[in-house]
Amino acid sequence: QKEVEQDPGPLSVPEGAIVSLNCTYSNSAFQYFMWYRQYSRKGPELLMYTYSSGNKEDGRFTAQVDKSSKYISLFIRDSQPSDSATYLCAMSQTNDYKLSFGAGTTVTVRA
Amino acid sequence: DGGITQSPKYLFRKEGQNVTLSCEQNLNHDAMYWYRQDPGQGLRLIYYSQIVNDFQKGDIAEGYSVSREKKESFPLTVTSAQKNPTAFYLCASSITQGPYNEQFFGPGTRLTVL
């Protein structure tokens, strides 16, 4: 079993829809949870990070962490064609330089 | 303009050849990383280095080698011992202070074995 599980999709939605992405994990020591966005043939870039459980909102993006269920989510509201990318979840323990990544979910937003 | 550069963008290798992928950063980061990305498998850590002249194996180090002679540079050599080297290779860097690890990625090198 992988340490971090993420459905690779692909996911296709119409413009303006809400995109819902999620990951599950098995290591209860993870404390930092990140979402990276990767456009085609580019390197990933950090979108959001969350510490421990709770929600975090940044514009159209909301990240949620439920440590009791070992489940994290990313929601994209009012999705735009420019949101079409692969979204990777990543997580780490405190003061650990290693990140554990999910497989990435490929999202296409249709105009 | 700070960032991470990787070269070349595309690389073709014949079986049995060693090739070296370049990674340079001007972010003054202490830590650097190499990942391999395959479809449906996410990023897998090959090697990482927290300081100059020191590096550690990641999850899939077999068939790869690295050096860290300068803070700015962390080249990766894909040796002929790597049985399935065709993949997208990503270099990243980060600071080593602080509770969490935000890694900054380069644009990647796509390696194809002919």
Coordinates of N, CA, C and O in Angstrom, one line a residue, chain B:
Chain B
D1 N 16.7 37.5 -11.0 CA 15.5 36.7 -11.0 C 15.8 35.3 -10.5 O 16.5 34.5 -11.2
G2 N 15.4 34.9 -9.2 CA 15.8 33.7 -8.6 C 15.0 32.5 -9.1 O 13.9 32.6 -9.5
G3 N 15.7 31.4 -9.2 CA 15.0 30.2 -9.6 C 15.9 29.0 -9.8 O 17.1 29.0 -9.3
I4 N 15.3 27.9 -10.3 CA 16.1 26.7 -10.6 C 16.1 26.4 -12.1 O 15.0 26.5 -12.7
T5 N 17.2 26.1 -12.6 CA 17.3 25.8 -14.0 C 17.8 24.3 -14.2 O 18.6 23.9 -13.4
Q6 N 17.2 23.7 -15.1 CA 17.6 22.3 -15.5 C 17.9 22.3 -17.0 O 17.3 22.9 -17.8
S7 N 19.0 21.5 -17.3 CA 19.3 21.3 -18.7 C 19.8 19.9 -18.9 O 20.4 19.3 -18.0
P8 N 19.6 19.4 -20.1 CA 18.8 20.0 -21.2 C 17.3 19.8 -20.9 O 17.0 19.1 -19.9
K9 N 16.5 20.3 -21.7 CA 15.0 20.1 -21.5 C 14.6 18.7 -22.0 O 13.8 18.0 -21.4
Y10 N 15.2 18.3 -23.1 CA 15.0 16.9 -23.6 C 16.4 16.3 -23.8 O 17.3 16.9 -24.2
L11 N 16.4 15.0 -23.5 CA 17.7 14.2 -23.6 C 17.4 12.8 -24.1 O 16.5 12.2 -23.6
F12 N 18.2 12.4 -25.1 CA 18.0 11.1 -25.6 C 19.3 10.3 -25.4 O 20.4 10.8 -25.6
R13 N 19.1 9.1 -25.0 CA 20.3 8.2 -24.6 C 20.2 6.9 -25.2 O 19.1 6.3 -25.3
K14 N 21.3 6.4 -25.7 CA 21.3 5.0 -26.1 C 21.5 4.1 -25.0 O 22.1 4.4 -24.0
E15 N 21.0 2.9 -25.1 CA 21.2 1.9 -24.0 C 22.7 1.7 -23.8 O 23.5 1.6 -24.7
G16 N 23.0 1.6 -22.5 CA 24.4 1.4 -22.1 C 25.2 2.6 -21.9 O 26.4 2.6 -21.5
Q17 N 24.6 3.8 -22.1 CA 25.3 5.1 -21.9 C 25.0 5.7 -20.6 O 23.8 5.6 -20.1
N18 N 25.9 6.4 -20.0 CA 25.7 7.2 -18.8 C 25.3 8.6 -19.3 O 25.9 9.1 -20.3
V19 N 24.4 9.3 -18.7 CA 24.1 10.7 -19.0 C 24.0 11.5 -17.7 O 23.6 10.9 -16.7
T20 N 24.3 12.8 -17.8 CA 24.3 13.6 -16.7 C 23.3 14.8 -16.9 O 23.3 15.4 -17.9
L21 N 22.4 14.9 -15.9 CA 21.4 16.0 -16.0 C 21.8 17.1 -15.0 O 22.3 16.9 -13.9
S22 N 21.7 18.3 -15.5 CA 22.2 19.5 -14.8 C 21.1 20.1 -14.0 O 19.9 20.2 -14.4
C23 N 21.4 20.6 -12.8 CA 20.5 21.4 -11.9 C 21.3 22.5 -11.2 O 22.2 22.2 -10.5
E24 N 20.8 23.7 -11.4 CA 21.5 24.9 -10.8 C 20.4 25.7 -10.2 O 19.3 25.9 -10.7
Q25 N 20.7 26.2 -8.9 CA 19.7 27.1 -8.3 C 20.5 28.4 -7.8 O 21.6 28.3 -7.3
N26 N 19.8 29.5 -7.8 CA 20.3 30.8 -7.3 C 19.4 31.3 -6.2 O 19.4 32.5 -6.0
L27 N 18.8 30.4 -5.5 CA 17.9 30.8 -4.4 C 18.6 30.8 -3.0 O 18.0 31.1 -2.0
N28 N 19.9 30.4 -3.0 CA 20.6 30.3 -1.8 C 20.1 29.2 -0.9 O 20.2 29.4 0.4
H29 N 19.4 28.2 -1.4 CA 18.9 27.1 -0.6 C 20.0 26.1 -0.3 O 20.8 25.8 -1.1
D30 N 19.9 25.6 0.9 CA 20.9 24.6 1.3 C 20.5 23.2 0.8 O 21.4 22.4 0.4
A31 N 19.2 22.9 0.7 CA 18.8 21.5 0.4 C 18.4 21.4 -1.1 O 17.8 22.3 -1.7
M32 N 18.8 20.3 -1.7 CA 18.4 20.1 -3.1 C 18.0 18.6 -3.3 O 18.5 17.8 -2.5
Y33 N 17.2 18.4 -4.2 CA 16.5 17.1 -4.4 C 16.4 16.7 -5.9 O 16.3 17.6 -6.7
W34 N 16.4 15.4 -6.1 CA 16.1 14.9 -7.5 C 14.9 13.9 -7.3 O 14.9 13.0 -6.5
Y35 N 13.9 14.1 -8.2 CA 12.8 13.2 -8.3 C 12.7 12.7 -9.7 O 13.1 13.3 -10.7
R36 N 12.0 11.6 -9.8 CA 11.6 11.0 -11.0 C 10.1 10.9 -11.1 O 9.4 10.6 -10.1
Q37 N 9.5 11.3 -12.2 CA 8.1 11.3 -12.3 C 7.7 10.4 -13.5 O 8.1 10.6 -14.6
D38 N 6.9 9.4 -13.3 CA 6.3 8.5 -14.3 C 4.8 8.7 -14.2 O 4.2 9.0 -13.2
P39 N 4.1 8.4 -15.4 CA 2.7 8.6 -15.4 C 2.0 7.7 -14.4 O 2.3 6.5 -14.2
G40 N 1.1 8.3 -13.6 CA 0.3 7.6 -12.6 C 1.1 7.3 -11.3 O 0.5 6.6 -10.5
Q41 N 2.3 7.7 -11.2 CA 3.1 7.3 -10.0 C 3.5 8.5 -9.2 O 4.2 8.3 -8.2
G42 N 3.2 9.7 -9.6 CA 3.7 10.8 -8.8 C 5.2 11.0 -8.8 O 5.8 10.5 -9.7
L43 N 5.7 11.7 -7.8 CA 7.1 12.0 -7.7 C 7.8 11.0 -6.8 O 7.3 10.9 -5.6
R44 N 8.9 10.4 -7.2 CA 9.6 9.5 -6.4 C 11.0 10.1 -6.2 O 11.7 10.4 -7.1
L45 N 11.5 10.1 -4.9 CA 12.7 10.7 -4.5 C 13.9 9.8 -4.9 O 13.9 8.6 -4.5
I46 N 14.9 10.4 -5.6 CA 16.0 9.6 -6.0 C 17.2 9.9 -5.0 O 17.7 8.9 -4.5
Y47 N 17.6 11.1 -4.9 CA 18.6 11.5 -4.0 C 18.3 12.9 -3.4 O 17.5 13.7 -4.0
Y48 N 18.8 13.2 -2.2 CA 18.7 14.5 -1.7 C 20.0 14.9 -1.0 O 20.7 14.1 -0.5
S49 N 20.2 16.2 -0.9 CA 21.4 16.8 -0.2 C 21.0 18.0 0.6 O 20.3 18.9 0.2
Q50 N 21.4 17.9 1.9 CA 21.1 19.1 2.8 C 22.2 20.1 2.9 O 22.0 21.2 3.3
I51 N 23.4 19.6 2.6 CA 24.6 20.5 2.6 C 25.6 20.1 1.6 O 25.5 18.9 1.1
V52 N 26.5 21.0 1.3 CA 27.6 20.7 0.3 C 28.4 19.5 0.8 O 28.6 19.3 1.9
N53 N 28.7 18.6 -0.2 CA 29.6 17.4 0.0 C 28.9 16.4 0.8 O 29.6 15.5 1.4
D54 N 27.6 16.4 0.9 CA 26.8 15.4 1.6 C 25.5 15.1 0.9 O 24.8 16.1 0.5
F55 N 25.1 13.9 0.7 CA 23.9 13.5 0.1 C 23.4 12.2 0.6 O 24.2 11.4 1.1
Q56 N 22.1 11.9 0.5 CA 21.5 10.7 1.0 C 20.7 10.1 -0.1 O 20.1 10.8 -1.0
K57 N 20.6 8.8 -0.1 CA 19.7 8.0 -1.1 C 18.3 8.3 -0.7 O 17.9 8.3 0.5
G58 N 17.5 8.4 -1.8 CA 16.0 8.4 -1.6 C 15.5 7.0 -1.8 O 16.1 6.0 -1.5
D59 N 14.2 7.0 -2.2 CA 13.5 5.7 -2.3 C 13.9 4.8 -3.5 O 13.7 3.6 -3.5
I60 N 14.5 5.5 -4.6 CA 14.8 4.8 -5.8 C 16.2 5.1 -6.3 O 16.4 5.4 -7.5
A61 N 17.2 5.0 -5.5 CA 18.6 5.5 -5.9 C 19.3 4.6 -6.8 O 20.3 5.0 -7.4
E62 N 18.9 3.3 -6.9 CA 19.7 2.3 -7.6 C 19.8 2.8 -9.1 O 18.8 3.0 -9.8
G63 N 21.0 2.8 -9.6 CA 21.2 3.1 -11.0 C 21.5 4.6 -11.2 O 21.6 5.1 -12.4
Y64 N 21.5 5.4 -10.1 CA 21.7 6.8 -10.2 C 22.9 7.2 -9.3 O 23.2 6.5 -8.4
S65 N 23.6 8.3 -9.6 CA 24.6 8.9 -8.8 C 24.5 10.4 -8.8 O 24.0 11.0 -9.8
V66 N 25.0 11.1 -7.7 CA 24.9 12.5 -7.7 C 26.2 13.0 -7.1 O 27.0 12.3 -6.5
S67 N 26.4 14.3 -7.1 CA 27.5 15.0 -6.5 C 27.0 16.4 -6.0 O 26.0 16.9 -6.5
R68 N 27.6 16.9 -4.9 CA 27.2 18.2 -4.5 C 28.5 19.0 -4.0 O 28.8 19.1 -2.9
E69 N 29.2 19.4 -5.0 CA 30.5 20.1 -4.8 C 30.3 21.6 -4.5 O 31.1 22.3 -3.9
K70 N 29.2 22.1 -5.0 CA 28.8 23.5 -4.8 C 27.4 23.6 -4.3 O 26.6 22.8 -4.7
K71 N 27.1 24.7 -3.6 CA 25.8 24.9 -3.0 C 24.8 25.0 -4.1 O 23.6 24.6 -4.0
E72 N 25.2 25.6 -5.2 CA 24.2 26.0 -6.3 C 23.9 24.8 -7.2 O 23.0 24.9 -8.0
S73 N 24.7 23.8 -7.2 CA 24.7 22.8 -8.2 C 24.5 21.4 -7.7 O 25.2 21.0 -6.7
F74 N 23.7 20.6 -8.3 CA 23.4 19.2 -7.9 C 23.1 18.3 -9.1 O 22.0 17.9 -9.4
P75 N 24.2 17.9 -9.8 CA 24.0 17.1 -11.0 C 23.6 15.7 -10.7 O 24.1 15.1 -9.7
L76 N 22.8 15.1 -11.6 CA 22.4 13.7 -11.5 C 22.9 12.9 -12.7 O 22.7 13.3 -13.8
T77 N 23.6 11.8 -12.4 CA 24.0 10.9 -13.5 C 23.1 9.7 -13.5 O 23.0 9.0 -12.5
V78 N 22.6 9.4 -14.7 CA 21.8 8.2 -14.9 C 22.7 7.2 -15.5 O 23.2 7.4 -16.6
T79 N 23.0 6.2 -14.8 CA 24.0 5.2 -15.3 C 23.4 4.1 -16.1 O 22.1 3.9 -16.1
S80 N 24.2 3.3 -16.7 CA 23.7 2.2 -17.5 C 23.1 1.1 -16.6 O 22.4 0.2 -17.1
A81 N 23.3 1.2 -15.3 CA 22.7 0.2 -14.4 C 21.2 0.5 -14.2 O 20.5 -0.4 -13.6
Q82 N 20.7 1.7 -14.5 CA 19.3 2.0 -14.4 C 18.6 1.3 -15.5 O 18.7 1.7 -16.7
K83 N 17.7 0.3 -15.2 CA 17.1 -0.5 -16.2 C 16.0 0.2 -16.9 O 15.7 -0.2 -18.1
N84 N 15.3 1.1 -16.4 CA 14.2 1.8 -17.0 C 14.3 3.3 -16.8 O 13.5 3.8 -16.1
P85 N 15.2 3.9 -17.5 CA 15.5 5.3 -17.2 C 14.6 6.3 -17.9 O 14.6 7.5 -17.5
T86 N 13.8 5.9 -18.9 CA 12.9 6.8 -19.5 C 11.9 7.4 -18.6 O 11.1 6.7 -18.0
A87 N 11.9 8.7 -18.4 CA 11.1 9.4 -17.4 C 11.3 10.9 -17.4 O 12.1 11.4 -18.2
F88 N 10.5 11.6 -16.7 CA 10.6 13.0 -16.5 C 11.3 13.3 -15.2 O 10.9 12.8 -14.1
Y89 N 12.5 14.0 -15.2 CA 13.3 14.2 -14.0 C 13.2 15.6 -13.5 O 13.4 16.6 -14.3
L90 N 12.9 15.8 -12.2 CA 12.7 17.1 -11.6 C 13.7 17.3 -10.5 O 13.9 16.4 -9.7
C91 N 14.2 18.5 -10.5 CA 15.2 18.9 -9.5 C 14.4 19.9 -8.6 O 13.6 20.7 -9.1
A92 N 14.7 19.9 -7.3 CA 14.0 20.9 -6.4 C 15.0 21.4 -5.4 O 16.1 20.8 -5.2
S93 N 14.7 22.5 -4.7 CA 15.5 23.0 -3.6 C 14.6 23.5 -2.5 O 13.4 23.9 -2.8
S94 N 15.2 23.7 -1.4 CA 14.4 24.2 -0.2 C 15.4 24.7 0.8 O 16.6 24.4 0.8
I95 N 14.9 25.6 1.7 CA 15.7 25.9 2.9 C 15.7 24.8 3.9 O 14.8 23.9 3.7
T96 N 16.5 24.8 4.8 CA 16.6 23.7 5.8 C 16.1 24.1 7.2 O 15.9 23.3 8.1
Q97 N 15.8 25.4 7.3 CA 15.3 25.9 8.6 C 13.7 25.9 8.5 O 13.2 26.0 7.4
G98 N 13.1 25.9 9.6 CA 11.6 26.0 9.6 C 10.9 24.6 9.7 O 11.5 23.6 9.4
P99 N 9.7 24.6 10.1 CA 9.0 23.3 10.4 C 8.6 22.6 9.2 O 8.4 21.3 9.3
Y100 N 8.3 23.2 8.1 CA 7.9 22.5 7.0 C 8.7 22.8 5.7 O 9.4 23.8 5.7
N101 N 8.6 22.0 4.8 CA 9.5 21.9 3.7 C 8.9 22.3 2.4 O 8.3 21.5 1.7
E102 N 8.9 23.7 2.0 CA 8.4 24.1 0.7 C 9.5 23.9 -0.3 O 10.5 24.6 -0.2
Q103 N 9.3 23.0 -1.2 CA 10.3 22.8 -2.2 C 9.9 23.5 -3.5 O 8.7 23.5 -3.9
F104 N 10.9 24.1 -4.1 CA 10.8 24.8 -5.4 C 11.4 24.0 -6.5 O 12.5 23.5 -6.3
F105 N 10.6 23.8 -7.5 CA 11.0 22.9 -8.6 C 11.5 23.6 -9.8 O 11.1 24.7 -10.2
G106 N 12.4 22.9 -10.5 CA 12.8 23.4 -11.8 C 11.9 22.9 -12.9 O 10.9 22.2 -12.6
P107 N 12.1 23.2 -14.2 CA 11.2 22.9 -15.3 C 11.3 21.5 -15.7 O 10.4 21.0 -16.5
G108 N 12.3 20.7 -15.3 CA 12.4 19.3 -15.6 C 13.2 19.0 -16.8 O 13.4 19.8 -17.7
T109 N 13.6 17.7 -16.9 CA 14.3 17.2 -18.1 C 13.6 15.9 -18.4 O 13.5 15.0 -17.6
R110 N 13.3 15.8 -19.7 CA 12.6 14.5 -20.1 C 13.7 13.7 -20.8 O 14.2 14.1 -21.8
L111 N 14.0 12.5 -20.2 CA 15.0 11.6 -20.7 C 14.3 10.4 -21.4 O 13.4 9.8 -20.9
T112 N 14.8 10.2 -22.6 CA 14.2 9.0 -23.4 C 15.4 8.1 -23.8 O 16.4 8.6 -24.3
V113 N 15.2 6.9 -23.5 CA 16.2 5.9 -23.9 C 15.8 5.3 -25.3 O 14.7 4.8 -25.4
L114 N 16.7 5.3 -26.2 CA 16.4 4.8 -27.6 C 16.8 3.4 -27.7 O 17.7 2.9 -27.1

